[in-house]
């Protein structure tokens, strides 16, 4: 198995936890040197905090783990394209790379372009897109 697949599967496991908790099913992992240093999923409802997105929680966990505010040598794997708030936080953290599964046409940062991110941040998307979209569709179907 390709490492990127493994890391995105771990992010999907986090998204499934969010789903089970009644949260929008988004999961994230941050990787440094081929090791997962942070895992998180949306906790907006549980924490009653609109900023408790998977990416935000993962950034906090990763920077605490590293004892540093920058994540230049790290990769974020996330099941849904980050929103502008999360993209801004990833910019401030100088994340090295972002890999997201599914596009978020309504709330994704790419509506505003890559200038929201640090100039050195690399972007890849589409890895396990189908699985991420399916989980999201099932969540919202259950909510209706």
Coordinates of N, CA, C and O in Angstrom, one line a residue:
X1 N 0.8 -1.2 0.0 CA 0.0 0.0 0.0 C 0.9 1.3 0.0 O 1.9 1.3 0.7
X2 N 0.5 2.2 -0.8 CA 1.2 3.5 -0.8 C 1.0 4.2 0.5 O -0.1 4.2 1.0
X3 N 2.0 4.9 1.0 CA 1.9 5.6 2.3 C 0.8 6.6 2.2 O 0.0 6.7 3.2
X4 N 0.6 7.3 1.2 CA -0.4 8.4 1.1 C -1.8 7.7 1.3 O -2.7 8.3 1.9
X5 N -2.0 6.6 0.7 CA -3.3 5.8 0.9 C -3.5 5.5 2.3 O -4.6 5.7 2.9
X6 N -2.5 5.0 3.0 CA -2.6 4.7 4.4 C -3.0 5.9 5.2 O -3.9 5.8 6.1
X7 N -2.3 7.0 5.0 CA -2.6 8.2 5.8 C -4.0 8.8 5.5 O -4.7 9.2 6.4
X8 N -4.4 8.7 4.3 CA -5.8 9.2 4.0 C -6.8 8.2 4.6 O -7.9 8.6 5.1
X9 N -6.5 6.9 4.6 CA -7.4 6.0 5.3 C -7.5 6.3 6.8 O -8.6 6.2 7.4
X10 N -6.4 6.7 7.4 CA -6.5 7.1 8.8 C -7.3 8.4 9.0 O -8.1 8.5 10.0
X11 N -7.2 9.3 8.0 CA -8.1 10.5 8.1 C -9.6 10.1 7.9 O -10.4 10.6 8.6
X12 N -9.8 9.1 7.1 CA -11.2 8.6 6.9 C -11.7 8.0 8.2 O -12.9 8.1 8.5
X13 N -10.9 7.3 8.9 CA -11.3 6.7 10.2 C -11.7 7.8 11.2 O -12.6 7.6 11.9
X14 N -10.9 8.9 11.1 CA -11.3 10.0 12.0 C -12.6 10.6 11.6 O -13.5 11.0 12.4
X15 N -12.9 10.7 10.2 CA -14.1 11.2 9.7 C -15.3 10.3 10.2 O -16.4 10.8 10.5
X16 N -15.1 9.0 10.2 CA -16.1 8.1 10.6 C -16.4 8.3 12.1 O -17.6 8.2 12.5
X17 N -15.4 8.6 12.9 CA -15.6 8.9 14.3 C -16.5 10.2 14.4 O -17.5 10.2 15.3
X18 N -16.3 11.2 13.6 CA -17.1 12.4 13.6 C -18.5 12.0 13.3 O -19.5 12.4 13.9
X19 N -18.7 11.2 12.2 CA -20.0 10.7 11.8 C -20.8 10.1 13.0 O -21.9 10.4 13.2
X20 N -20.1 9.2 13.7 CA -20.7 8.5 14.8 C -21.1 9.4 15.9 O -22.0 9.1 16.7
X21 N -20.4 10.5 16.0 CA -20.7 11.5 17.1 C -21.7 12.6 16.7 O -22.0 13.5 17.4
X22 N -22.2 12.5 15.4 CA -23.2 13.4 15.0 C -22.5 14.7 14.4 O -23.2 15.7 14.3
X23 N -21.2 14.7 14.2 CA -20.5 15.8 13.6 C -20.4 15.6 12.1 O -20.4 14.5 11.6
X24 N -20.2 16.8 11.4 CA -20.0 16.7 10.0 C -18.7 15.8 9.8 O -17.7 16.1 10.5
X25 N -18.8 14.8 9.0 CA -17.7 13.8 9.0 C -16.4 14.2 8.2 O -16.2 13.9 7.1
X26 N -15.6 15.0 8.9 CA -14.3 15.4 8.4 C -13.3 14.9 9.3 O -13.4 15.1 10.6
X27 N -12.2 14.3 8.8 CA -11.1 13.8 9.6 C -9.8 14.3 9.0 O -9.7 14.5 7.8
X28 N -8.8 14.4 9.9 CA -7.5 14.9 9.4 C -6.4 14.2 10.2 O -6.6 13.8 11.4
X29 N -5.3 14.0 9.5 CA -4.1 13.6 10.2 C -2.9 14.4 9.7 O -2.9 14.9 8.5
X30 N -2.0 14.7 10.5 CA -0.8 15.4 10.1 C 0.4 14.4 10.3 O 0.6 13.8 11.3
X31 N 1.2 14.4 9.2 CA 2.3 13.5 9.1 C 3.6 14.2 9.1 O 3.8 15.2 8.4
X32 N 4.6 13.7 9.8 CA 6.0 14.3 9.8 C 6.9 13.1 9.7 O 6.9 12.2 10.5
X33 N 7.8 13.1 8.7 CA 8.7 12.0 8.5 C 8.1 10.6 8.4 O 8.5 9.7 9.0
X34 N 7.0 10.5 7.7 CA 6.2 9.3 7.5 C 5.6 8.7 8.8 O 5.3 7.5 8.9
X35 N 5.5 9.6 9.8 CA 4.8 9.2 11.1 C 3.7 10.2 11.3 O 3.8 11.4 11.2
X36 N 2.5 9.6 11.7 CA 1.4 10.4 12.1 C 1.7 11.1 13.5 O 1.9 10.4 14.4
X37 N 1.7 12.4 13.5 CA 1.9 13.1 14.7 C 0.7 13.7 15.3 O 0.7 14.2 16.5
X38 N -0.4 13.7 14.5 CA -1.7 14.3 15.0 C -2.8 13.7 14.3 O -2.7 13.5 13.1
X39 N -3.9 13.4 15.0 CA -5.2 12.9 14.4 C -6.3 13.8 15.0 O -6.3 14.1 16.2
X40 N -7.3 14.1 14.2 CA -8.4 14.8 14.7 C -9.6 14.7 13.8 O -9.5 14.3 12.6
X41 N -10.8 15.0 14.3 CA -12.0 15.0 13.6 C -12.8 16.2 14.1 O -12.6 16.7 15.1
X42 N -13.8 16.6 13.3 CA -14.7 17.7 13.7 C -15.3 17.5 15.0 O -15.8 16.4 15.3
X43 N -15.3 18.5 15.9 CA -15.9 18.5 17.2 C -16.7 19.7 17.5 O -16.8 20.2 18.6
X44 N -17.2 20.3 16.4 CA -17.9 21.6 16.5 C -19.1 21.5 17.5 O -19.3 22.3 18.4
X45 N -19.9 20.4 17.3 CA -21.1 20.2 18.2 C -20.7 19.8 19.6 O -21.2 20.4 20.6
X46 N -19.8 18.9 19.7 CA -19.4 18.4 21.1 C -18.8 19.5 21.9 O -19.1 19.7 23.1
X47 N -18.0 20.4 21.3 CA -17.3 21.4 22.0 C -18.1 22.7 22.0 O -17.6 23.7 22.6
X48 N -19.2 22.8 21.3 CA -19.9 24.0 21.0 C -19.0 25.1 20.6 O -19.0 26.2 21.1
X49 N -18.1 24.8 19.6 CA -17.1 25.7 19.2 C -17.1 25.7 17.7 O -16.7 24.7 17.1
X50 N -17.5 26.8 17.0 CA -17.5 26.8 15.5 C -16.1 26.7 14.9 O -16.0 26.4 13.7
X51 N -15.0 26.8 15.7 CA -13.7 26.7 15.1 C -13.1 25.3 15.3 O -12.0 25.1 14.9
X52 N -13.8 24.4 15.9 CA -13.3 23.1 16.2 C -13.4 22.1 15.0 O -13.8 21.0 15.1
X53 N -12.8 22.6 13.9 CA -12.7 21.8 12.7 C -11.6 20.8 12.9 O -10.6 21.1 13.6
X54 N -11.6 19.7 12.2 CA -10.6 18.7 12.2 C -9.2 19.3 12.0 O -8.2 19.0 12.7
X55 N -9.1 20.2 11.0 CA -7.8 20.7 10.7 C -7.2 21.6 11.8 O -6.0 21.5 12.1
X56 N -8.1 22.4 12.4 CA -7.7 23.3 13.5 C -7.2 22.5 14.7 O -6.1 22.8 15.3
X57 N -7.9 21.4 15.0 CA -7.6 20.6 16.2 C -6.3 19.8 15.9 O -5.4 19.6 16.7
X58 N -6.1 19.4 14.6 CA -4.9 18.7 14.2 C -3.7 19.6 14.3 O -2.6 19.2 14.7
X59 N -3.8 20.8 13.8 CA -2.7 21.8 13.9 C -2.3 22.0 15.3 O -1.1 21.9 15.6
X60 N -3.2 22.2 16.2 CA -2.9 22.4 17.6 C -2.1 21.2 18.2 O -1.1 21.3 18.8
X61 N -2.6 20.0 17.9 CA -2.0 18.7 18.3 C -0.6 18.6 17.8 O 0.3 18.2 18.5
X62 N -0.4 18.8 16.5 CA 0.9 18.7 15.8 C 1.9 19.7 16.3 O 3.1 19.3 16.6
X63 N 1.5 20.9 16.5 CA 2.4 21.9 17.0 C 2.8 21.6 18.5 O 4.0 21.8 18.8
X64 N 1.9 21.1 19.2 CA 2.2 20.7 20.6 C 3.2 19.6 20.6 O 4.1 19.5 21.4
X65 N 2.9 18.6 19.7 CA 3.8 17.4 19.6 C 5.2 17.8 19.2 O 6.2 17.3 19.8
X66 N 5.4 18.7 18.3 CA 6.7 19.2 17.8 C 7.3 20.2 18.7 O 8.5 20.4 18.6
X67 N 6.5 20.9 19.5 CA 7.0 22.0 20.3 C 7.4 23.2 19.5 O 8.4 23.9 19.8
X68 N 6.7 23.3 18.3 CA 7.1 24.4 17.4 C 5.8 24.9 16.7 O 4.8 24.2 16.6
X69 N 5.8 26.2 16.3 CA 4.6 26.7 15.7 C 4.5 26.5 14.2 O 3.4 26.7 13.6
X70 N 5.6 26.0 13.6 CA 5.6 25.8 12.1 C 5.6 24.3 11.8 O 6.2 23.5 12.4
X71 N 4.8 24.0 10.7 CA 4.7 22.6 10.2 C 5.2 22.5 8.8 O 4.7 21.8 8.0
X72 N 6.4 23.1 8.6 CA 6.9 23.2 7.2 C 7.3 21.8 6.6 O 7.2 21.6 5.4
X73 N 7.7 20.9 7.4 CA 8.0 19.6 7.0 C 6.9 18.6 7.2 O 7.2 17.3 7.1
X74 N 5.7 19.0 7.3 CA 4.6 18.2 7.6 C 3.6 18.2 6.4 O 3.5 19.1 5.6
X75 N 2.8 17.1 6.4 CA 1.7 17.0 5.4 C 0.4 16.8 6.1 O 0.3 15.9 7.0
X76 N -0.6 17.5 5.7 CA -2.0 17.3 6.2 C -2.7 16.5 5.3 O -2.8 16.8 4.1
X77 N -3.3 15.4 5.7 CA -4.3 14.6 5.0 C -5.6 14.9 5.6 O -5.8 14.6 6.8
X78 N -6.6 15.3 4.7 CA -7.9 15.7 5.3 C -8.9 15.2 4.2 O -8.7 15.3 3.0
X79 N -10.1 14.8 4.8 CA -11.1 14.2 3.9 C -11.9 15.2 3.1 O -12.6 14.8 2.1
X80 N -11.9 16.4 3.5 CA -12.6 17.5 2.8 C -11.7 18.7 2.6 O -11.0 19.0 3.5
X81 N -11.8 19.3 1.5 CA -11.1 20.6 1.2 C -11.3 21.5 2.4 O -12.4 21.8 2.8
X82 N -10.2 22.1 2.9 CA -10.3 23.0 4.1 C -11.1 24.3 3.7 O -11.1 24.7 2.6
X83 N -11.8 24.8 4.7 CA -12.5 26.0 4.6 C -11.5 27.2 4.6 O -10.3 27.0 5.0
X84 N -11.9 28.4 4.4 CA -11.0 29.6 4.4 C -10.4 29.7 5.8 O -9.2 30.1 5.9
X85 N -11.1 29.5 6.9 CA -10.6 29.6 8.3 C -9.4 28.7 8.4 O -8.3 29.0 8.9
X86 N -9.6 27.4 8.1 CA -8.6 26.4 8.2 C -7.4 26.7 7.3 O -6.2 26.5 7.7
X87 N -7.7 27.1 6.1 CA -6.6 27.5 5.1 C -5.7 28.6 5.7 O -4.5 28.5 5.6
X88 N -6.3 29.6 6.3 CA -5.6 30.7 7.0 C -4.7 30.1 8.1 O -3.5 30.5 8.2
X89 N -5.2 29.2 8.9 CA -4.5 28.6 10.0 C -3.3 27.8 9.4 O -2.2 27.8 10.0
X90 N -3.6 27.1 8.4 CA -2.5 26.3 7.7 C -1.4 27.2 7.1 O -0.3 26.8 7.1
X91 N -1.8 28.3 6.6 CA -0.9 29.3 6.1 C 0.0 29.8 7.3 O 1.2 29.8 7.2
X92 N -0.6 30.2 8.4 CA 0.2 30.6 9.6 C 1.1 29.6 10.1 O 2.2 29.9 10.6
X93 N 0.7 28.3 10.0 CA 1.5 27.2 10.4 C 2.6 26.8 9.4 O 3.4 26.0 9.7
X94 N 2.5 27.4 8.2 CA 3.4 27.1 7.1 C 3.5 25.6 6.8 O 4.5 25.1 6.5
X95 N 2.3 25.0 6.7 CA 2.2 23.6 6.4 C 2.9 23.3 5.1 O 2.8 24.1 4.2
X96 N 3.7 22.2 5.0 CA 4.4 21.9 3.8 C 3.6 21.4 2.7 O 3.8 21.7 1.5
X97 N 2.5 20.6 3.0 CA 1.7 20.0 1.9 C 0.3 19.7 2.5 O 0.2 19.3 3.7
X98 N -0.7 19.9 1.7 CA -2.1 19.6 2.0 C -2.5 18.6 0.9 O -2.4 18.8 -0.3
X99 N -3.1 17.4 1.4 CA -3.7 16.5 0.5 C -5.2 16.3 1.0 O -5.4 15.9 2.1
X100 N -6.1 16.7 0.1 CA -7.5 16.6 0.5 C -8.2 15.6 -0.4 O -7.9 15.6 -1.6
X101 N -9.2 14.9 0.1 CA -9.9 13.9 -0.6 C -11.0 14.5 -1.6 O -10.9 14.4 -2.8
X102 N -11.9 15.2 -1.0 CA -13.1 15.7 -1.7 C -13.1 17.3 -1.8 O -12.7 17.9 -0.8
X103 N -13.5 17.8 -2.9 CA -13.6 19.2 -3.0 C -14.9 19.7 -2.2 O -15.9 18.9 -2.1
X104 N -14.8 20.9 -1.7 CA -16.0 21.5 -1.1 C -16.3 22.8 -1.9 O -15.8 23.8 -1.7
X105 N -17.2 22.6 -2.9 CA -17.5 23.6 -3.8 C -18.2 24.8 -3.1 O -18.1 26.0 -3.6
X106 N -18.9 24.6 -2.0 CA -19.6 25.7 -1.3 C -18.7 26.4 -0.4 O -18.7 27.7 -0.4
X107 N -17.9 25.7 0.4 CA -17.1 26.4 1.5 C -15.6 26.2 1.4 O -14.9 26.5 2.4
X108 N -15.1 25.6 0.4 CA -13.7 25.3 0.3 C -12.8 26.5 0.0 O -13.3 27.5 -0.7
X109 N -11.6 26.5 0.4 CA -10.7 27.7 0.2 C -10.3 27.9 -1.2 O -10.0 29.0 -1.6
X110 N -10.4 26.9 -2.0 CA -10.0 27.0 -3.4 C -10.9 28.0 -4.2 O -10.5 28.5 -5.3
X111 N -12.0 28.3 -3.7 CA -12.9 29.3 -4.3 C -12.1 30.7 -4.3 O -12.4 31.5 -5.2
X112 N -11.2 30.8 -3.4 CA -10.4 32.1 -3.3 C -9.0 31.9 -3.8 O -8.2 32.9 -3.9
X113 N -8.6 30.7 -4.2 CA -7.3 30.4 -4.8 C -6.3 30.0 -3.8 O -6.5 30.1 -2.6
X114 N -5.2 29.6 -4.3 CA -4.1 29.1 -3.5 C -3.3 30.2 -2.7 O -2.5 29.9 -1.9
X115 N -3.6 31.5 -3.0 CA -3.0 32.6 -2.3 C -3.3 32.6 -0.8 O -2.7 33.3 -0.1
X116 N -4.4 31.9 -0.4 CA -4.7 31.8 1.0 C -3.6 31.0 1.8 O -3.5 31.1 3.0
X117 N -2.9 30.2 1.1 CA -1.9 29.3 1.7 C -0.5 30.0 1.6 O -0.3 30.9 0.8
X118 N 0.4 29.4 2.4 CA 1.8 29.8 2.4 C 2.3 29.5 1.0 O 2.0 28.5 0.4
X119 N 3.2 30.4 0.4 CA 3.6 30.2 -1.0 C 4.4 28.9 -1.2 O 4.4 28.4 -2.3
X120 N 5.0 28.3 -0.2 CA 5.7 27.1 -0.4 C 4.8 25.8 -0.2 O 5.3 24.7 -0.4
X121 N 3.6 26.0 0.3 CA 2.7 24.8 0.5 C 2.3 24.2 -0.8 O 1.8 24.9 -1.7
X122 N 2.5 22.9 -0.9 CA 2.1 22.1 -2.0 C 0.6 21.6 -1.8 O 0.3 21.3 -0.6
X123 N -0.1 21.3 -2.9 CA -1.5 20.9 -2.7 C -1.7 19.7 -3.7 O -1.2 19.7 -4.8
X124 N -2.4 18.7 -3.1 CA -2.8 17.5 -3.9 C -4.2 17.2 -3.5 O -4.6 17.5 -2.4
X125 N -5.1 16.7 -4.4 CA -6.4 16.4 -4.0 C -7.0 15.2 -4.9 O -6.4 14.9 -5.9
X126 N -8.1 14.7 -4.4 CA -8.7 13.6 -5.1 C -8.4 12.2 -4.5 O -9.1 11.3 -4.9
X127 N -7.5 12.1 -3.6 CA -7.1 10.8 -3.1 C -8.3 10.3 -2.2 O -8.7 11.0 -1.3
X128 N -8.9 9.2 -2.5 CA -10.1 8.6 -1.8 C -11.3 9.6 -1.8 O -12.0 9.6 -0.9
X129 N -11.4 10.2 -2.9 CA -12.5 11.2 -3.1 C -13.9 10.5 -3.0 O -14.7 11.0 -2.3
X130 N -14.0 9.3 -3.6 CA -15.3 8.6 -3.6 C -15.7 8.2 -2.2 O -16.9 8.4 -1.8
X131 N -14.8 7.7 -1.4 CA -15.1 7.3 0.0 C -15.5 8.5 0.9 O -16.4 8.4 1.6
X132 N -14.8 9.6 0.7 CA -15.1 10.8 1.4 C -16.5 11.4 1.1 O -17.3 11.7 2.0
X133 N -16.7 11.5 -0.2 CA -18.0 12.0 -0.7 C -19.2 11.1 -0.2 O -20.2 11.6 0.3
X134 N -19.0 9.8 -0.2 CA -20.0 8.8 0.2 C -20.3 9.0 1.7 O -21.5 9.1 2.1
X135 N -19.3 9.2 2.5 CA -19.5 9.4 3.9 C -20.3 10.7 4.2 O -21.2 10.8 5.0
X136 N -19.9 11.7 3.5 CA -20.6 13.0 3.6 C -22.0 13.0 3.2 O -22.9 13.5 3.8
X137 N -22.3 12.3 2.0 CA -23.7 12.2 1.5 C -24.5 11.4 2.5 O -25.7 11.7 2.8
X138 N -24.0 10.3 3.1 CA -24.7 9.5 4.0 C -25.1 10.3 5.3 O -26.2 10.2 5.8
X139 N -24.1 11.1 5.7 CA -24.3 12.0 6.9 C -25.5 12.9 6.6 O -26.4 13.0 7.4
X140 N -25.5 13.7 5.5 CA -26.5 14.6 5.3 C -27.8 14.0 4.9 O -28.9 14.5 5.2
X141 N -27.8 12.8 4.3 CA -29.0 12.1 4.0 C -29.7 11.7 5.3 O -30.9 11.9 5.4
X142 N -29.0 11.3 6.3 CA -29.5 10.9 7.6 C -30.1 12.1 8.3 O -31.0 12.0 9.1
X143 N -29.5 13.3 8.1 CA -29.9 14.5 8.7 C -31.3 15.1 8.2 O -31.9 15.8 8.9
X144 N -31.6 14.7 6.9 CA -32.8 15.3 6.3 C -34.0 14.5 6.7 O -34.2 13.5 7.1

